CSV table of C-alpha atoms in Angstrom, one decimal:
chain,number,residue,atom,x,y,z
U,362,MET,CA,-0.1,0.1,0.0
U,363,GLN,CA,1.1,3.6,-0.8
U,364,LYS,CA,2.7,5.7,2.0
U,365,TYR,CA,2.0,9.2,2.5
U,366,VAL,CA,4.0,12.3,3.8
U,367,CYS,CA,2.9,15.2,5.7
U,368,VAL,CA,4.2,18.1,3.9
U,369,PRO,CA,4.4,20.6,6.8
U,370,CYS,CA,6.2,18.2,9.3
U,371,THR,CA,7.3,15.1,7.1
U,372,TYR,CA,5.3,12.5,9.2
U,373,VAL,CA,5.0,9.6,7.2
U,374,TYR,CA,1.7,7.7,7.3
U,375,ASP,CA,2.6,3.9,6.6
U,376,PRO,CA,-0.7,2.0,6.2
U,377,GLU,CA,1.4,-1.3,7.3
U,378,TYR,CA,1.4,0.2,10.9
U,379,GLY,CA,-1.8,2.3,10.8
U,380,ASN,CA,-2.0,5.0,13.7
U,381,PRO,CA,-3.1,2.8,16.6
U,382,ASP,CA,-2.8,5.8,19.2
U,383,ASN,CA,-5.5,7.5,17.2
U,384,GLY,CA,-7.8,4.5,16.3
U,385,ILE,CA,-6.6,3.5,13.1
U,386,ASP,CA,-5.7,-0.1,12.8
U,387,PRO,CA,-2.8,-1.7,10.7
U,388,ASP,CA,-3.3,-2.1,7.2
U,389,THR,CA,-5.7,0.9,6.9
U,390,ALA,CA,-5.1,2.5,3.4
U,391,PHE,CA,-4.7,6.2,3.4
U,392,GLU,CA,-7.8,6.5,1.3
U,393,ASP,CA,-9.9,4.8,3.9
U,394,LEU,CA,-8.8,7.1,6.9
U,395,PRO,CA,-11.7,9.1,8.1
U,396,ASP,CA,-12.2,12.4,6.6
U,397,ASP,CA,-11.5,14.3,9.9
U,398,TRP,CA,-8.2,12.4,10.7
U,399,VAL,CA,-5.3,14.6,11.0
U,400,CYS,CA,-1.4,14.3,11.3
U,401,PRO,CA,-0.5,12.9,14.9
U,402,VAL,CA,2.6,15.0,14.7
U,403,CYS,CA,1.5,18.7,13.7
U,404,GLY,CA,-2.5,18.3,13.2
U,405,ALA,CA,-2.4,18.8,9.4
U,406,THR,CA,-5.4,17.6,7.4
U,407,LYS,CA,-5.3,14.7,4.9
U,408,ASP,CA,-5.4,17.4,2.1
U,409,GLU,CA,-2.0,18.3,3.3
U,410,PHE,CA,-0.4,14.8,2.6
U,411,GLU,CA,1.3,13.8,-0.5
U,412,PRO,CA,2.0,10.2,-1.9
U,413,LEU,CA,5.5,9.3,-1.0
U,414,ASP,CA,7.7,7.8,-3.6
U,415,ASP,CA,10.0,4.9,-2.5
C-alpha cells in the first residue's frame, strides 16, 4: 500500500502500521482514513499529505 508524507512536518503515514494511538488499525489505506483524521504530529489535515515515492 502507498505511504503518504505530511508536507508541513514530514510525518509518514505507513498503512502497514496504521496509527493505533488514534484508533487507526494496521493495514488501513490512506484513502480509507476518516475525513476528519489529522496528522498525529502537527495536526495537518489529509489534504496536506502527498504520496511518498519509495
